[in-house]
PDB file of C-alpha atoms and ligand atoms in Angstrom:
ATOM      1  CA  UNK A  43      82.889-134.374 -38.980  1.00  0.00           C
ATOM      2  CA  UNK A  44      80.006-132.023 -38.268  1.00  0.00           C
ATOM      3  CA  UNK A  45      76.608-133.622 -38.757  1.00  0.00           C
ATOM      4  CA  UNK A  46      73.525-131.752 -39.839  1.00  0.00           C
ATOM      5  CA  UNK A  47      69.875-132.641 -40.354  1.00  0.00           C
ATOM      6  CA  UNK A  48      66.774-131.097 -41.832  1.00  0.00           C
ATOM      7  CA  UNK A  49      63.368-130.837 -40.193  1.00  0.00           C
ATOM      8  CA  UNK A  50      60.868-130.141 -43.011  1.00  0.00           C
ATOM      9  CA  UNK A  51      57.213-129.245 -42.756  1.00  0.00           C
ATOM     10  CA  UNK A  52      54.497-126.844 -43.687  1.00  0.00           C
ATOM     11  CA  UNK A  53      54.433-125.267 -40.183  1.00  0.00           C
ATOM     12  CA  UNK A  54      51.180-123.465 -41.006  1.00  0.00           C
ATOM     13  CA  UNK A  55      51.563-122.203 -38.279  1.00  0.00           C
ATOM     14  CA  UNK A  56      54.266-123.566 -35.941  1.00  0.00           C
ATOM     15  CA  UNK A  57      52.850-125.297 -32.830  1.00  0.00           C
ATOM     16  CA  UNK A  58      54.296-126.358 -29.485  1.00  0.00           C
ATOM     17  CA  UNK A  59      54.385-129.891 -30.913  1.00  0.00           C
ATOM     18  CA  UNK A  60      56.688-128.707 -33.731  1.00  0.00           C
ATOM     19  CA  UNK A  61      58.845-126.780 -31.243  1.00  0.00           C
ATOM     20  CA  UNK A  62      59.273-129.889 -29.116  1.00  0.00           C
ATOM     21  CA  UNK A  63      60.585-131.859 -32.128  1.00  0.00           C
ATOM     22  CA  UNK A  64      62.797-128.950 -33.288  1.00  0.00           C
ATOM     23  CA  UNK A  65      64.370-128.474 -29.818  1.00  0.00           C
ATOM     24  CA  UNK A  66      65.022-132.180 -29.317  1.00  0.00           C
ATOM     25  CA  UNK A  67      66.523-132.669 -32.777  1.00  0.00           C
ATOM     26  CA  UNK A  68      68.700-129.552 -32.467  1.00  0.00           C
ATOM     27  CA  UNK A  69      70.426-131.341 -29.557  1.00  0.00           C
ATOM     28  CA  UNK A  70      71.144-134.410 -31.704  1.00  0.00           C
ATOM     29  CA  UNK A  71      72.962-132.610 -34.546  1.00  0.00           C
ATOM     30  CA  UNK A  72      75.612-129.914 -34.919  1.00  0.00           C
ATOM     31  CA  UNK A  73      73.263-128.022 -37.198  1.00  0.00           C
ATOM     32  CA  UNK A  74      69.521-128.273 -37.849  1.00  0.00           C
ATOM     33  CA  UNK A  75      67.830-126.744 -40.879  1.00  0.00           C
ATOM     34  CA  UNK A  76      64.132-126.077 -40.354  1.00  0.00           C
ATOM     35  CA  UNK A  77      62.683-126.073 -43.869  1.00  0.00           C
ATOM     36  CA  UNK A  78      59.348-124.362 -44.453  1.00  0.00           C
ATOM     37  CA  UNK A  79      57.740-125.914 -47.515  1.00  0.00           C
ATOM     38  CA  UNK A  80      54.549-125.937 -49.480  1.00  0.00           C
ATOM     39  CA  UNK A  81      52.641-129.175 -49.072  1.00  0.00           C
ATOM     40  CA  UNK A  82      50.779-129.459 -52.379  1.00  0.00           C
ATOM     41  CA  UNK A  83      48.056-131.503 -50.663  1.00  0.00           C
ATOM     42  CA  UNK A  84      47.202-128.703 -48.186  1.00  0.00           C
ATOM     43  CA  UNK A  85      45.840-125.203 -48.599  1.00  0.00           C
ATOM     44  CA  UNK A  86      48.024-122.858 -46.553  1.00  0.00           C
ATOM     45  CA  UNK A  87      46.820-119.976 -44.378  1.00  0.00           C
ATOM     46  CA  UNK A  88      50.164-118.198 -43.891  1.00  0.00           C
ATOM     47  CA  UNK A  89      52.741-117.276 -46.533  1.00  0.00           C
ATOM     48  CA  UNK A  90      56.103-119.023 -46.513  1.00  0.00           C
ATOM     49  CA  UNK A  91      57.717-115.736 -45.361  1.00  0.00           C
ATOM     50  CA  UNK A  92      55.250-115.371 -42.464  1.00  0.00           C
ATOM     51  CA  UNK A  93      55.865-118.954 -41.373  1.00  0.00           C
ATOM     52  CA  UNK A  94      59.661-118.534 -41.574  1.00  0.00           C
ATOM     53  CA  UNK A  95      59.494-115.318 -39.572  1.00  0.00           C
ATOM     54  CA  UNK A  96      57.429-117.011 -36.853  1.00  0.00           C
ATOM     55  CA  UNK A  97      59.858-119.930 -36.620  1.00  0.00           C
ATOM     56  CA  UNK A  98      62.870-117.570 -36.486  1.00  0.00           C
ATOM     57  CA  UNK A  99      61.142-115.776 -33.648  1.00  0.00           C
ATOM     58  CA  UNK A 100      60.598-118.988 -31.675  1.00  0.00           C
ATOM     59  CA  UNK A 101      64.085-120.397 -32.288  1.00  0.00           C
ATOM     60  CA  UNK A 102      66.187-117.245 -31.861  1.00  0.00           C
ATOM     61  CA  UNK A 103      67.806-118.667 -28.706  1.00  0.00           C
ATOM     62  CA  UNK A 104      68.906-121.901 -30.371  1.00  0.00           C
ATOM     63  CA  UNK A 105      72.192-121.088 -32.121  1.00  0.00           C
ATOM     64  CA  UNK A 106      72.513-124.168 -34.362  1.00  0.00           C
ATOM     65  CA  UNK A 107      69.200-123.654 -36.169  1.00  0.00           C
ATOM     66  CA  UNK A 108      68.799-122.155 -39.618  1.00  0.00           C
ATOM     67  CA  UNK A 109      65.333-121.549 -41.058  1.00  0.00           C
ATOM     68  CA  UNK A 110      65.155-122.060 -44.820  1.00  0.00           C
ATOM     69  CA  UNK A 111      62.882-122.775 -47.763  1.00  0.00           C
ATOM     70  CA  UNK A 112      63.406-124.102 -51.286  1.00  0.00           C
ATOM     71  CA  UNK A 113      61.597-125.205 -54.420  1.00  0.00           C
ATOM     72  CA  UNK A 114      61.878-128.795 -55.569  1.00  0.00           C
ATOM     73  CA  UNK A 115      62.528-132.109 -53.910  1.00  0.00           C
ATOM     74  CA  UNK A 116      63.533-132.437 -50.268  1.00  0.00           C
ATOM     75  CA  UNK A 117      65.870-135.373 -50.946  1.00  0.00           C
ATOM     76  CA  UNK A 118      67.765-133.372 -53.574  1.00  0.00           C
ATOM     77  CA  UNK A 119      67.990-130.251 -51.438  1.00  0.00           C
ATOM     78  CA  UNK A 120      69.293-132.433 -48.580  1.00  0.00           C
ATOM     79  CA  UNK A 121      72.087-133.670 -50.844  1.00  0.00           C
ATOM     80  CA  UNK A 122      72.887-130.126 -51.979  1.00  0.00           C
ATOM     81  CA  UNK A 123      73.342-128.787 -48.440  1.00  0.00           C
ATOM     82  CA  UNK A 124      74.990-131.971 -47.138  1.00  0.00           C
ATOM     83  CA  UNK A 125      72.578-133.057 -44.412  1.00  0.00           C
ATOM     84  CA  UNK A 126      72.655-136.711 -43.353  1.00  0.00           C
ATOM     85  CA  UNK A 127      69.097-137.030 -42.061  1.00  0.00           C
ATOM     86  CA  UNK A 128      65.525-135.809 -42.239  1.00  0.00           C
ATOM     87  CA  UNK A 129      63.903-135.525 -38.810  1.00  0.00           C
ATOM     88  CA  UNK A 130      60.140-135.821 -38.466  1.00  0.00           C
ATOM     89  CA  UNK A 131      57.775-136.079 -35.529  1.00  0.00           C
ATOM     90  CA  UNK A 132      55.322-138.958 -35.308  1.00  0.00           C
ATOM     91  CA  UNK A 133      52.155-138.324 -33.358  1.00  0.00           C
ATOM     92  CA  UNK A 134      50.086-141.440 -33.834  1.00  0.00           C
ATOM     93  CA  UNK A 135      49.485-144.434 -36.050  1.00  0.00           C
ATOM     94  CA  UNK A 136      47.489-142.157 -38.334  1.00  0.00           C
ATOM     95  CA  UNK A 137      50.706-140.283 -39.264  1.00  0.00           C
ATOM     96  CA  UNK A 138      52.594-143.456 -39.974  1.00  0.00           C
ATOM     97  CA  UNK A 139      51.466-144.506 -43.446  1.00  0.00           C
ATOM     98  CA  UNK A 140      52.009-141.038 -44.933  1.00  0.00           C
ATOM     99  CA  UNK A 141      55.378-140.579 -43.226  1.00  0.00           C
ATOM    100  CA  UNK A 142      56.519-144.092 -44.183  1.00  0.00           C
ATOM    101  CA  UNK A 143      55.671-143.421 -47.836  1.00  0.00           C
ATOM    102  CA  UNK A 144      57.609-140.137 -47.810  1.00  0.00           C
ATOM    103  CA  UNK A 145      60.605-141.706 -46.047  1.00  0.00           C
ATOM    104  CA  UNK A 146      60.816-144.531 -48.600  1.00  0.00           C
ATOM    105  CA  UNK A 147      60.429-142.107 -51.514  1.00  0.00           C
ATOM    106  CA  UNK A 148      63.137-139.824 -50.148  1.00  0.00           C
ATOM    107  CA  UNK A 149      65.426-142.843 -49.660  1.00  0.00           C
ATOM    108  CA  UNK A 150      64.805-143.905 -53.268  1.00  0.00           C
ATOM    109  CA  UNK A 151      65.793-140.428 -54.511  1.00  0.00           C
ATOM    110  CA  UNK A 152      68.807-140.079 -52.217  1.00  0.00           C
ATOM    111  CA  UNK A 153      70.286-143.398 -50.952  1.00  0.00           C
ATOM    112  CA  UNK A 154      72.572-141.596 -48.484  1.00  0.00           C
ATOM    113  CA  UNK A 155      69.723-139.867 -46.672  1.00  0.00           C
ATOM    114  CA  UNK A 156      68.132-141.348 -43.533  1.00  0.00           C
ATOM    115  CA  UNK A 157      64.759-140.395 -42.057  1.00  0.00           C
ATOM    116  CA  UNK A 158      64.618-140.310 -38.260  1.00  0.00           C
ATOM    117  CA  UNK A 159      61.259-140.271 -36.485  1.00  0.00           C
ATOM    118  CA  UNK A 160      60.947-138.775 -33.024  1.00  0.00           C
ATOM    119  CA  UNK A 161      57.856-139.780 -31.092  1.00  0.00           C
ATOM    120  CA  UNK A 162      55.905-136.742 -30.089  1.00  0.00           C
ATOM    121  CA  UNK A 163      55.719-135.631 -26.499  1.00  0.00           C
ATOM    122  CA  UNK A 164      52.482-137.210 -25.207  1.00  0.00           C
ATOM    123  CA  UNK A 165      51.239-133.701 -24.292  1.00  0.00           C
ATOM    124  CA  UNK A 166      51.028-132.896 -28.009  1.00  0.00           C
ATOM    125  CA  UNK A 167      49.654-136.178 -29.389  1.00  0.00           C
ATOM    126  CA  UNK A 168      46.449-134.585 -30.621  1.00  0.00           C
ATOM    127  CA  UNK A 169      47.888-131.254 -31.710  1.00  0.00           C
ATOM    128  CA  UNK A 170      48.064-130.038 -35.317  1.00  0.00           C
ATOM    129  CA  UNK A 171      48.281-126.713 -37.147  1.00  0.00           C
ATOM    130  CA  UNK A 172      44.768-127.319 -38.522  1.00  0.00           C
ATOM    131  CA  UNK A 173      43.349-127.709 -35.003  1.00  0.00           C
ATOM    132  CA  UNK A 174      45.096-124.494 -33.918  1.00  0.00           C
ATOM    133  CA  UNK A 175      43.609-122.558 -36.852  1.00  0.00           C
ATOM    134  CA  UNK A 176      40.151-124.003 -36.267  1.00  0.00           C
ATOM    135  CA  UNK A 177      40.184-122.937 -32.598  1.00  0.00           C
ATOM    136  CA  UNK A 178      41.590-119.466 -33.370  1.00  0.00           C
ATOM    137  CA  UNK A 179      39.090-118.817 -36.189  1.00  0.00           C
ATOM    138  CA  UNK A 180      36.289-119.532 -33.757  1.00  0.00           C
ATOM    139  CA  UNK A 181      37.635-117.190 -31.113  1.00  0.00           C
ATOM    140  CA  UNK A 182      39.100-119.895 -28.835  1.00  0.00           C
ATOM    141  CA  UNK A 183      42.224-119.708 -26.706  1.00  0.00           C
ATOM    142  CA  UNK A 184      45.295-121.181 -28.478  1.00  0.00           C
ATOM    143  CA  UNK A 185      47.852-120.219 -25.825  1.00  0.00           C
ATOM    144  CA  UNK A 186      48.368-123.864 -24.789  1.00  0.00           C
ATOM    145  CA  UNK A 187      49.092-124.862 -28.364  1.00  0.00           C
ATOM    146  CA  UNK A 188      51.479-122.318 -29.896  1.00  0.00           C
ATOM    147  CA  UNK A 189      54.772-120.831 -28.623  1.00  0.00           C
ATOM    148  CA  UNK A 190      54.262-117.649 -26.563  1.00  0.00           C
ATOM    149  CA  UNK A 191      56.567-115.674 -28.909  1.00  0.00           C
ATOM    150  CA  UNK A 192      54.102-115.990 -31.803  1.00  0.00           C
ATOM    151  CA  UNK A 193      50.738-116.232 -30.033  1.00  0.00           C
ATOM    152  CA  UNK A 194      49.642-112.625 -30.628  1.00  0.00           C
ATOM    153  CA  UNK A 195      50.924-112.702 -34.195  1.00  0.00           C
ATOM    154  CA  UNK A 196      48.972-115.842 -35.091  1.00  0.00           C
ATOM    155  CA  UNK A 197      45.790-114.597 -33.399  1.00  0.00           C
ATOM    156  CA  UNK A 198      46.017-111.260 -35.213  1.00  0.00           C
ATOM    157  CA  UNK A 199      46.708-112.800 -38.604  1.00  0.00           C
ATOM    158  CA  UNK A 200      43.905-115.357 -38.309  1.00  0.00           C
ATOM    159  CA  UNK A 201      41.456-112.675 -37.134  1.00  0.00           C
ATOM    160  CA  UNK A 202      42.393-110.343 -39.998  1.00  0.00           C
ATOM    161  CA  UNK A 203      41.979-113.126 -42.508  1.00  0.00           C
ATOM    162  CA  UNK A 204      38.491-113.935 -41.150  1.00  0.00           C
ATOM    163  CA  UNK A 205      37.272-110.326 -41.447  1.00  0.00           C
TER     164      UNK A 205
HETATM  165  O1  PNS B 309      54.137-130.690 -42.376  1.00  0.00           O
HETATM  166  P1  PNS B 309      53.781-131.501 -43.604  1.00  0.00           P
HETATM  167  O2  PNS B 309      52.730-130.768 -44.410  1.00  0.00           O
HETATM  168  O3  PNS B 309      53.389-132.906 -43.284  1.00  0.00           O
HETATM  169  O4  PNS B 309      55.125-131.580 -44.488  1.00  0.00           O
HETATM  170  C1  PNS B 309      55.152-132.269 -45.737  1.00  0.00           C
HETATM  171  C2  PNS B 309      56.434-131.863 -46.497  1.00  0.00           C
HETATM  172  C3  PNS B 309      56.447-130.372 -46.770  1.00  0.00           C
HETATM  173  C4  PNS B 309      57.629-132.251 -45.669  1.00  0.00           C
HETATM  174  C5  PNS B 309      56.448-132.673 -47.856  1.00  0.00           C
HETATM  175  O5  PNS B 309      55.323-132.327 -48.604  1.00  0.00           O
HETATM  176  C6  PNS B 309      57.727-132.429 -48.659  1.00  0.00           C
HETATM  177  O6  PNS B 309      58.756-132.987 -48.369  1.00  0.00           O
HETATM  178  N1  PNS B 309      57.647-131.551 -49.690  1.00  0.00           N
HETATM  179  C7  PNS B 309      58.814-131.193 -50.512  1.00  0.00           C
HETATM  180  C8  PNS B 309      58.704-131.788 -51.927  1.00  0.00           C
HETATM  181  C9  PNS B 309      59.107-133.247 -51.925  1.00  0.00           C
HETATM  182  O7  PNS B 309      60.260-133.601 -51.781  1.00  0.00           O
HETATM  183  N2  PNS B 309      58.093-134.121 -52.105  1.00  0.00           N
HETATM  184  C10 PNS B 309      58.286-135.558 -52.134  1.00  0.00           C
HETATM  185  C11 PNS B 309      58.294-136.155 -50.746  1.00  0.00           C
HETATM  186  S1  PNS B 309      57.768-137.795 -50.865  1.00  0.00           S
END
């Protein structure tokens, strides 16, 4: 039986830390959905369409990835498309409480669904989309932090939004 998983996030914008988790999890499953979602607790800088386009750009060479979005609950969408697991990256202890709460809630909604945590590559321990935006807004170099395919795009969009 083919096994698929979903890697959800706000990806606002995608970073090298996200790409590391996406690449590693795409090797663990026959199919990986990368779901771009609105996190109601965060104010986003890029539209869902912009974020999906950037991720498609960075993952175009990985054949078993599909970039998607949806309204509603992750655990219910997972059931609808038949994925067996949610994959999330864990950077540090600070991520744990929030991720643990979401994993337990998702399990409560959908008993069949597992959450798998991949420990981040130590190179990206400190990295977040918010840090990337903060550096770019202040004219800093973000080339170490975001995939090369979307570097110019992110810089341009952040600059335009500042003006
Ligand atoms: O990258 P983020 O912002 O940490 O991702 C959080 C996200 C988008 C995965 C989370 O907010 C989510 O799953 N939203 C979908 C709605 C949902 O199912 N909420 C209940 C989860 S406990």
